[in-house]
């Protein structure tokens, strides 16, 4: 096995410049904006295509503007070890969420093209559109189309939040499908032997632990109640004794603290997987007053976990807590519609292979659950997948995202090593 380290190092330097350039050209202060199928996302696409061509790679566009990169002479219909991520960003986001994984893939392929051809299986890198949900109200549109999990007939009428134009119109406006260099219509499990995605970490864990690279065990699933409500009774804040109160604020607070207690117990048992958030919590602005016991609270509840049994357990606890609080406090909970997704497990063999390769390179790693990434769609398409998370000081989806060049370089080396090993696996 050869990692062609000198080629890879110089390619990392070049893709770092590419990252900086795209960030500069898509600046939208504060931060950067690359809306899905926008001019800015297309500008990023043009720059990565130009970079790939300069390095002698084949550049193929699918009918939706997702891009595939292959080494010269590789038949696009050949099964490949595949890597990549997305080009778009959230509004006023950071430069690296998504784009770092595209750049990492280009670095590995460009280095492989400059180095010895010592692979039994070829490489493919991909740059996908629209992973972020703000643009069309739902995530992963590019990868879903690319993998054939959704068709344009099914989702083409979705409307972009800022432009009012449909997905179909946006794709057409950028000139797709194009006649030159067409990629395979659908990238499926016959064409992708495994998928590795490098992505910046979106939380503070790696930074706090002093570990440069995380390896995702799963994409967290969730149980969500977007429009929950607790109904009590309004009353005089000074006159009403405690035993007569039906205080909706205290009831929801007790529910929140009950779930928080469960969370702390889980952590005490060494399980850092569970999360929950009451992102919305409000009394009725028309009726509430400092001198009134609150009779109505509306809230959202979002429970997440990487293991399905944890989600099931938390859901059971939620209903037990509610029953107890309703009895104690004389309130009624109406949780409203329930939505959610099941957790997506990353491939255990790939996790072990990446961990092993990082160890050999002297790069510390830790296993951790992660949030939604395009890799989840590859898993849904039946493709063994893994996500490498690179330390990022300030979280993502904000303009302060901060990727250290050396951390990025370490992540790319880990990615490259894993891809070379997969290319020569039996
Ligand atoms: Zn992302």
Short mmCIF file of C-alpha atoms and ligand atoms in Angstrom, two decimals:
data_model
loop_
_atom_site.label_atom_id
_atom_site.label_comp_id
_atom_site.label_asym_id
_atom_site.label_seq_id
_atom_site.Cartn_x
_atom_site.Cartn_y
_atom_site.Cartn_z
CA UNK A 1 0.00 0.00 0.00
CA UNK A 2 1.25 3.47 -0.87
CA UNK A 3 -0.09 6.75 0.40
CA UNK A 4 2.04 8.86 -1.91
CA UNK A 5 2.53 11.30 0.98
CA UNK A 6 4.51 13.90 -0.92
CA UNK A 7 1.87 14.15 -3.66
CA UNK A 8 -0.86 14.22 -1.07
CA UNK A 9 0.84 16.99 0.91
CA UNK A 10 1.14 19.23 -2.11
CA UNK A 11 -2.44 18.46 -3.15
CA UNK A 12 -3.63 19.35 0.37
CA UNK A 13 -1.87 22.70 0.03
CA UNK A 14 -3.60 23.30 -3.29
CA UNK A 15 -7.09 22.33 -2.14
CA UNK A 16 -6.66 24.52 0.92
CA UNK A 17 -6.11 27.44 -1.47
CA UNK A 18 -9.20 26.30 -3.40
CA UNK A 19 -11.23 26.30 -0.18
CA UNK A 20 -10.06 29.81 0.67
CA UNK A 21 -10.80 31.06 -2.83
CA UNK A 22 -14.34 29.65 -2.87
CA UNK A 23 -14.92 31.11 0.61
CA UNK A 24 -13.72 34.50 -0.58
CA UNK A 25 -15.88 34.44 -3.72
CA UNK A 26 -19.07 33.34 -1.93
CA UNK A 27 -18.73 35.72 1.02
CA UNK A 28 -22.07 37.12 2.20
CA UNK A 29 -21.20 39.00 5.34
CA UNK A 30 -21.44 37.77 8.03
CA UNK A 31 -20.14 34.44 6.74
CA UNK A 32 -20.78 32.90 3.35
CA UNK A 33 -23.94 31.86 1.51
CA UNK A 34 -24.14 29.17 -1.16
CA UNK A 35 -27.84 28.58 -1.68
CA UNK A 36 -28.79 25.28 -3.32
CA UNK A 37 -28.65 25.55 -7.13
CA UNK A 38 -27.74 29.25 -6.87
CA UNK A 39 -25.09 31.28 -8.69
CA UNK A 40 -22.81 30.97 -5.66
CA UNK A 41 -23.17 27.20 -5.44
CA UNK A 42 -22.52 27.04 -9.20
CA UNK A 43 -19.47 29.25 -8.78
CA UNK A 44 -18.13 26.76 -6.23
CA UNK A 45 -18.95 23.95 -8.69
CA UNK A 46 -17.08 25.73 -11.49
CA UNK A 47 -14.00 26.20 -9.31
CA UNK A 48 -13.89 22.56 -8.17
CA UNK A 49 -14.38 21.36 -11.77
CA UNK A 50 -11.55 23.61 -12.96
CA UNK A 51 -9.31 22.32 -10.17
CA UNK A 52 -10.10 18.70 -11.07
CA UNK A 53 -9.40 19.27 -14.79
CA UNK A 54 -6.08 20.96 -13.99
CA UNK A 55 -5.15 17.78 -12.15
CA UNK A 56 -6.13 15.56 -15.05
CA UNK A 57 -9.29 14.13 -13.52
CA UNK A 58 -12.43 13.27 -15.47
CA UNK A 59 -15.31 15.60 -14.60
CA UNK A 60 -18.84 14.30 -15.11
CA UNK A 61 -22.10 16.11 -14.36
CA UNK A 62 -25.29 14.25 -13.61
CA UNK A 63 -28.67 15.55 -14.77
CA UNK A 64 -29.08 17.59 -11.57
CA UNK A 65 -25.68 19.26 -11.40
CA UNK A 66 -24.07 16.85 -8.95
CA UNK A 67 -20.46 16.31 -10.04
CA UNK A 68 -18.43 13.12 -10.19
CA UNK A 69 -14.64 13.03 -10.47
CA UNK A 70 -12.75 9.99 -11.72
CA UNK A 71 -9.14 9.23 -12.53
CA UNK A 72 -8.39 9.31 -16.28
CA UNK A 73 -9.40 6.19 -18.17
CA UNK A 74 -11.78 4.93 -15.48
CA UNK A 75 -15.12 3.82 -16.91
CA UNK A 76 -17.89 5.74 -15.08
CA UNK A 77 -19.82 2.47 -14.84
CA UNK A 78 -17.09 0.81 -12.75
CA UNK A 79 -17.62 0.15 -9.01
CA UNK A 80 -15.51 2.68 -7.09
CA UNK A 81 -14.44 3.55 -3.57
CA UNK A 82 -16.24 6.88 -3.28
CA UNK A 83 -15.84 10.02 -1.20
CA UNK A 84 -17.26 13.55 -1.19
CA UNK A 85 -19.72 15.95 0.39
CA UNK A 86 -21.85 18.97 -0.48
CA UNK A 87 -21.24 22.38 -2.06
CA UNK A 88 -24.12 24.37 -0.57
CA UNK A 89 -24.20 26.15 2.79
CA UNK A 90 -26.86 27.50 5.11
CA UNK A 91 -27.54 31.27 4.81
CA UNK A 92 -24.61 33.20 6.33
CA UNK A 93 -22.92 29.96 7.29
CA UNK A 94 -19.28 28.91 7.33
CA UNK A 95 -17.10 27.95 4.41
CA UNK A 96 -16.14 24.43 5.48
CA UNK A 97 -19.41 22.62 6.24
CA UNK A 98 -19.65 20.39 3.18
CA UNK A 99 -16.97 22.04 1.07
CA UNK A 100 -14.13 20.60 3.20
CA UNK A 101 -15.29 17.09 2.24
CA UNK A 102 -15.40 17.98 -1.45
CA UNK A 103 -11.89 19.45 -1.24
CA UNK A 104 -10.61 16.42 0.70
CA UNK A 105 -11.87 14.07 -2.03
CA UNK A 106 -10.21 16.15 -4.74
CA UNK A 107 -6.92 16.10 -2.84
CA UNK A 108 -6.98 12.30 -2.54
CA UNK A 109 -7.84 11.80 -6.23
CA UNK A 110 -5.37 14.39 -7.50
CA UNK A 111 -2.60 12.77 -5.41
CA UNK A 112 -3.60 9.30 -6.61
CA UNK A 113 -3.43 10.51 -10.21
CA UNK A 114 0.08 11.88 -9.66
CA UNK A 115 1.26 8.77 -7.78
CA UNK A 116 1.67 5.10 -8.70
CA UNK A 117 -1.40 3.17 -9.94
CA UNK A 118 -1.43 0.65 -7.12
CA UNK A 119 -5.15 0.18 -6.70
CA UNK A 120 -7.26 -2.86 -7.52
CA UNK A 121 -10.39 -0.71 -7.40
CA UNK A 122 -10.69 2.88 -8.66
CA UNK A 123 -11.64 6.03 -6.77
CA UNK A 124 -14.52 8.41 -7.30
CA UNK A 125 -15.11 11.77 -5.63
CA UNK A 126 -18.44 13.56 -5.67
CA UNK A 127 -19.59 17.14 -5.09
CA UNK A 128 -23.27 17.20 -4.28
CA UNK A 129 -25.92 19.90 -4.29
CA UNK A 130 -28.35 20.98 -1.60
CA UNK A 131 -27.57 19.04 1.53
CA UNK A 132 -28.86 21.82 3.78
CA UNK A 133 -32.56 22.02 4.58
CA UNK A 134 -33.27 25.80 4.72
CA UNK A 135 -33.46 26.11 0.93
CA UNK A 136 -36.26 23.69 0.10
CA UNK A 137 -37.47 22.83 3.61
CA UNK A 138 -35.90 19.38 3.43
CA UNK A 139 -32.35 18.05 3.39
CA UNK A 140 -30.21 15.93 1.04
CA UNK A 141 -31.93 16.85 -2.24
CA UNK A 142 -28.75 16.52 -4.31
CA UNK A 143 -27.72 13.15 -2.92
CA UNK A 144 -31.28 11.83 -3.05
CA UNK A 145 -31.48 12.64 -6.77
CA UNK A 146 -27.96 11.36 -7.44
CA UNK A 147 -28.64 8.04 -5.69
CA UNK A 148 -32.09 7.60 -7.22
CA UNK A 149 -33.78 7.78 -3.81
CA UNK A 150 -36.02 10.56 -5.15
CA UNK A 151 -36.89 11.56 -8.70
CA UNK A 152 -37.36 15.04 -10.12
CA UNK A 153 -40.98 14.07 -10.83
CA UNK A 154 -41.46 13.56 -7.10
CA UNK A 155 -39.64 16.61 -5.72
CA UNK A 156 -39.25 19.00 -8.69
CA UNK A 157 -42.11 21.22 -7.52
CA UNK A 158 -40.52 22.01 -4.16
CA UNK A 159 -40.03 25.77 -3.91
CA UNK A 160 -36.82 27.43 -2.73
CA UNK A 161 -37.52 29.56 0.32
CA UNK A 162 -35.74 32.71 -0.86
CA UNK A 163 -36.45 32.73 -4.61
CA UNK A 164 -39.98 31.36 -4.85
CA UNK A 165 -38.83 29.26 -7.83
CA UNK A 166 -39.17 25.51 -8.06
CA UNK A 167 -36.34 23.00 -7.79
CA UNK A 168 -36.97 22.05 -11.43
CA UNK A 169 -36.60 25.70 -12.54
CA UNK A 170 -33.42 26.18 -10.53
CA UNK A 171 -31.80 23.10 -12.07
CA UNK A 172 -32.80 24.25 -15.57
CA UNK A 173 -31.59 27.80 -14.94
CA UNK A 174 -28.09 26.44 -14.32
CA UNK A 175 -28.23 24.54 -17.61
CA UNK A 176 -28.65 20.96 -16.39
CA UNK A 177 -28.80 18.39 -17.76
CA UNK A 178 -25.77 19.24 -19.88
CA UNK A 179 -24.74 17.35 -22.95
CA UNK A 180 -20.99 17.32 -22.25
CA UNK A 181 -19.50 14.76 -19.86
CA UNK A 182 -22.68 13.16 -18.55
CA UNK A 183 -22.33 10.98 -15.48
CA UNK A 184 -24.19 7.74 -14.86
CA UNK A 185 -27.87 8.64 -14.38
CA UNK A 186 -27.93 7.11 -10.94
CA UNK A 187 -25.09 6.27 -8.59
CA UNK A 188 -26.16 3.09 -6.82
CA UNK A 189 -24.70 0.30 -4.71
CA UNK A 190 -23.42 -1.42 -7.86
CA UNK A 191 -21.20 1.61 -8.59
CA UNK A 192 -20.19 2.56 -5.04
CA UNK A 193 -18.41 -0.13 -3.05
CA UNK A 194 -18.18 2.13 0.00
CA UNK A 195 -18.68 5.80 0.75
CA UNK A 196 -16.45 7.85 3.05
CA UNK A 197 -17.40 11.44 3.87
CA UNK A 198 -15.07 13.91 5.52
CA UNK A 199 -17.00 16.66 7.29
CA UNK A 200 -16.19 19.25 9.91
CA UNK A 201 -17.54 18.49 13.35
CA UNK A 202 -20.62 20.60 14.02
CA UNK A 203 -20.32 20.63 17.81
CA UNK A 204 -17.58 21.31 20.39
CA UNK A 205 -16.64 17.77 21.48
CA UNK A 206 -13.39 17.22 19.56
CA UNK A 207 -12.12 20.68 20.44
CA UNK A 208 -12.94 20.11 24.12
CA UNK A 209 -11.25 16.69 24.14
CA UNK A 210 -8.20 17.81 22.15
CA UNK A 211 -8.84 15.15 19.50
CA UNK A 212 -8.46 16.20 15.83
CA UNK A 213 -10.60 13.54 14.15
CA UNK A 214 -13.89 11.93 15.14
CA UNK A 215 -15.38 8.82 13.57
CA UNK A 216 -19.15 8.78 13.43
CA UNK A 217 -20.89 5.72 14.80
CA UNK A 218 -24.31 6.80 13.56
CA UNK A 219 -26.38 9.72 12.42
CA UNK A 220 -28.74 10.48 15.28
CA UNK A 221 -32.39 9.78 14.73
CA UNK A 222 -35.08 11.77 16.46
CA UNK A 223 -38.55 11.84 17.95
CA UNK A 224 -40.09 15.29 17.52
CA UNK A 225 -43.23 17.10 18.65
CA UNK A 226 -43.12 20.44 16.81
CA UNK A 227 -46.41 21.82 18.21
CA UNK A 228 -46.79 20.55 21.77
CA UNK A 229 -48.95 22.29 24.35
CA UNK A 230 -49.69 22.17 28.06
CA UNK A 231 -53.05 23.46 29.23
CA UNK A 232 -53.53 24.49 32.85
CA UNK A 233 -55.66 27.28 34.31
CA UNK A 234 -55.05 30.98 34.71
CA UNK A 235 -55.25 32.34 38.26
CA UNK A 236 -54.21 35.20 40.54
CA UNK A 237 -50.50 35.06 41.20
CA UNK A 238 -50.79 36.16 44.83
CA UNK A 239 -54.19 34.84 45.86
CA UNK A 240 -54.05 31.25 44.59
CA UNK A 241 -52.55 28.72 47.07
CA UNK A 242 -50.25 26.11 45.57
CA UNK A 243 -52.70 23.25 45.91
CA UNK A 244 -55.26 25.04 43.71
CA UNK A 245 -52.84 25.91 40.96
CA UNK A 246 -52.75 24.36 37.50
CA UNK A 247 -49.55 26.11 36.43
CA UNK A 248 -48.64 25.23 32.85
CA UNK A 249 -45.16 26.79 33.09
CA UNK A 250 -44.19 24.71 36.11
CA UNK A 251 -45.68 21.62 34.45
CA UNK A 252 -43.57 21.96 31.28
CA UNK A 253 -40.56 22.94 33.39
CA UNK A 254 -41.01 19.74 35.41
CA UNK A 255 -41.24 17.74 32.21
CA UNK A 256 -38.02 19.37 30.93
CA UNK A 257 -36.20 18.72 34.22
CA UNK A 258 -37.45 15.12 34.24
CA UNK A 259 -35.93 14.52 30.81
CA UNK A 260 -32.81 16.39 31.87
CA UNK A 261 -32.45 14.10 34.89
CA UNK A 262 -32.67 11.09 32.58
CA UNK A 263 -30.01 12.71 30.37
CA UNK A 264 -27.66 13.22 33.34
CA UNK A 265 -28.18 9.60 34.42
CA UNK A 266 -27.27 8.42 30.93
CA UNK A 267 -24.08 10.46 30.96
CA UNK A 268 -23.23 9.15 34.45
CA UNK A 269 -23.51 5.65 32.96
CA UNK A 270 -21.02 6.63 30.25
CA UNK A 271 -23.60 7.10 27.49
CA UNK A 272 -23.23 10.48 25.72
CA UNK A 273 -25.63 9.61 22.93
CA UNK A 274 -28.92 11.08 24.17
CA UNK A 275 -29.91 14.73 23.53
CA UNK A 276 -33.13 16.68 23.88
CA UNK A 277 -34.15 20.29 23.27
CA UNK A 278 -37.16 22.46 23.96
CA UNK A 279 -36.31 24.95 21.25
CA UNK A 280 -39.66 26.74 21.54
CA UNK A 281 -41.30 27.51 24.91
CA UNK A 282 -43.83 30.31 25.27
CA UNK A 283 -46.81 31.48 27.25
CA UNK A 284 -49.72 33.07 25.38
CA UNK A 285 -48.77 36.71 24.74
CA UNK A 286 -52.42 37.74 24.64
CA UNK A 287 -53.28 36.32 28.04
CA UNK A 288 -50.07 36.11 30.05
CA UNK A 289 -49.09 38.64 32.71
CA UNK A 290 -46.64 38.92 35.56
CA UNK A 291 -49.53 38.71 38.00
CA UNK A 292 -51.17 35.60 36.47
CA UNK A 293 -50.45 31.91 36.91
CA UNK A 294 -49.88 30.70 33.34
CA UNK A 295 -52.69 28.57 31.97
CA UNK A 296 -51.19 27.72 28.59
CA UNK A 297 -47.68 26.92 27.34
CA UNK A 298 -46.75 25.99 23.80
CA UNK A 299 -43.47 24.24 23.23
CA UNK A 300 -41.52 22.01 20.86
CA UNK A 301 -39.77 18.85 21.95
CA UNK A 302 -36.93 17.32 19.98
CA UNK A 303 -35.36 14.11 21.30
CA UNK A 304 -32.32 12.63 19.53
CA UNK A 305 -30.26 9.46 19.87
CA UNK A 306 -28.04 7.33 17.68
CA UNK A 307 -29.53 4.07 18.94
CA UNK A 308 -33.16 3.19 18.29
CA UNK A 309 -33.67 1.57 21.72
CA UNK A 310 -32.56 4.86 23.36
CA UNK A 311 -35.19 6.76 21.41
CA UNK A 312 -37.84 4.19 22.36
CA UNK A 313 -36.82 4.35 26.03
CA UNK A 314 -36.91 8.16 26.06
CA UNK A 315 -40.32 8.18 24.41
CA UNK A 316 -41.69 5.81 27.06
CA UNK A 317 -40.18 7.99 29.79
CA UNK A 318 -41.78 11.07 28.22
CA UNK A 319 -45.27 9.56 28.42
CA UNK A 320 -44.68 8.34 32.01
CA UNK A 321 -43.51 11.80 33.08
CA UNK A 322 -46.52 13.42 31.46
CA UNK A 323 -48.95 11.07 33.21
CA UNK A 324 -47.39 11.86 36.61
CA UNK A 325 -47.31 15.63 36.03
CA UNK A 326 -50.92 15.68 34.81
CA UNK A 327 -52.01 13.87 38.01
CA UNK A 328 -49.95 16.09 40.32
CA UNK A 329 -50.67 19.44 38.76
CA UNK A 330 -54.11 19.12 37.18
CA UNK A 331 -52.84 20.10 33.74
CA UNK A 332 -53.29 18.44 30.35
CA UNK A 333 -50.55 17.85 27.77
CA UNK A 334 -51.40 17.82 24.08
CA UNK A 335 -48.23 16.74 22.28
CA UNK A 336 -49.74 17.18 18.80
CA UNK A 337 -48.29 15.55 15.72
CA UNK A 338 -45.23 13.36 16.13
CA UNK A 339 -42.52 13.29 13.45
CA UNK A 340 -39.07 11.77 13.43
CA UNK A 341 -36.43 9.66 11.78
CA UNK A 342 -34.74 6.43 12.79
CA UNK A 343 -30.99 6.50 13.53
CA UNK A 344 -28.65 5.58 10.66
CA UNK A 345 -25.76 3.32 11.63
CA UNK A 346 -22.39 3.76 9.98
CA UNK A 347 -20.55 0.63 8.85
CA UNK A 348 -18.63 -1.02 11.74
CA UNK A 349 -15.93 -2.46 9.45
CA UNK A 350 -15.27 0.97 7.90
CA UNK A 351 -15.16 2.58 11.35
CA UNK A 352 -12.53 0.05 12.45
CA UNK A 353 -10.53 0.50 9.24
CA UNK A 354 -10.46 4.30 9.58
CA UNK A 355 -9.55 4.09 13.26
CA UNK A 356 -6.76 1.68 12.50
CA UNK A 357 -5.39 3.85 9.67
CA UNK A 358 -5.49 6.99 11.79
CA UNK A 359 -3.61 5.16 14.55
CA UNK A 360 -0.91 4.17 12.07
CA UNK A 361 -0.59 7.84 11.06
CA UNK A 362 -0.33 8.88 14.72
CA UNK A 363 -3.61 10.82 14.55
CA UNK A 364 -5.86 10.50 17.60
CA UNK A 365 -9.54 9.73 17.00
CA UNK A 366 -12.68 9.19 19.01
CA UNK A 367 -15.97 7.56 18.13
CA UNK A 368 -19.08 9.71 18.41
CA UNK A 369 -22.59 10.04 17.01
CA UNK A 370 -23.19 12.79 14.50
CA UNK A 371 -25.96 14.82 12.89
CA UNK A 372 -27.38 14.41 9.38
CA UNK A 373 -24.93 14.17 6.47
CA UNK A 374 -25.16 13.00 2.87
CA UNK A 375 -23.60 9.72 4.04
CA UNK A 376 -26.97 8.87 5.62
CA UNK A 377 -28.46 8.78 2.09
CA UNK A 378 -25.70 6.42 0.92
CA UNK A 379 -26.60 4.11 3.83
CA UNK A 380 -30.23 4.33 2.75
CA UNK A 381 -29.12 3.31 -0.75
CA UNK A 382 -27.56 0.17 0.75
CA UNK A 383 -23.95 1.39 0.55
CA UNK A 384 -21.55 0.79 3.49
CA UNK A 385 -20.63 4.29 4.65
CA UNK A 386 -18.58 6.21 7.21
CA UNK A 387 -18.15 9.83 8.26
CA UNK A 388 -14.89 11.34 9.50
CA UNK A 389 -15.38 14.48 11.56
CA UNK A 390 -12.64 17.09 11.71
CA UNK A 391 -12.30 19.33 14.76
CA UNK A 392 -13.87 22.78 14.40
CA UNK A 393 -13.57 25.36 17.14
CA UNK A 394 -16.90 27.17 16.83
CA UNK A 395 -19.51 24.68 15.65
CA UNK A 396 -21.09 24.93 12.23
CA UNK A 397 -24.04 26.67 10.59
CA UNK A 398 -22.57 29.98 11.73
CA UNK A 399 -20.08 32.44 10.31
CA UNK A 400 -17.46 31.67 12.99
CA UNK A 401 -16.77 28.11 11.83
CA UNK A 402 -13.02 27.59 12.14
CA UNK A 403 -11.11 24.77 10.53
CA UNK A 404 -7.42 24.52 11.35
CA UNK A 405 -5.33 23.79 8.27
CA UNK A 406 -3.32 21.09 10.05
CA UNK A 407 -6.48 19.38 11.31
CA UNK A 408 -7.84 19.38 7.77
CA UNK A 409 -4.56 17.95 6.48
CA UNK A 410 -4.70 15.21 9.12
CA UNK A 411 -8.28 14.39 8.16
CA UNK A 412 -7.36 14.16 4.46
CA UNK A 413 -4.45 11.82 5.28
CA UNK A 414 -6.78 9.57 7.26
CA UNK A 415 -9.29 9.64 4.39
CA UNK A 416 -6.63 8.90 1.77
CA UNK A 417 -5.21 6.00 3.74
CA UNK A 418 -8.65 4.48 4.26
CA UNK A 419 -9.49 4.83 0.56
CA UNK A 420 -6.23 3.19 -0.51
CA UNK A 421 -6.85 0.29 1.85
CA UNK A 422 -10.41 -0.13 0.59
CA UNK A 423 -9.22 0.00 -3.01
CA UNK A 424 -7.02 -3.01 -2.36
CA UNK A 425 -9.31 -4.94 -0.03
CA UNK A 426 -10.20 -8.42 -1.33
ZN1 LIG B 1 -22.76 19.59 5.94
#
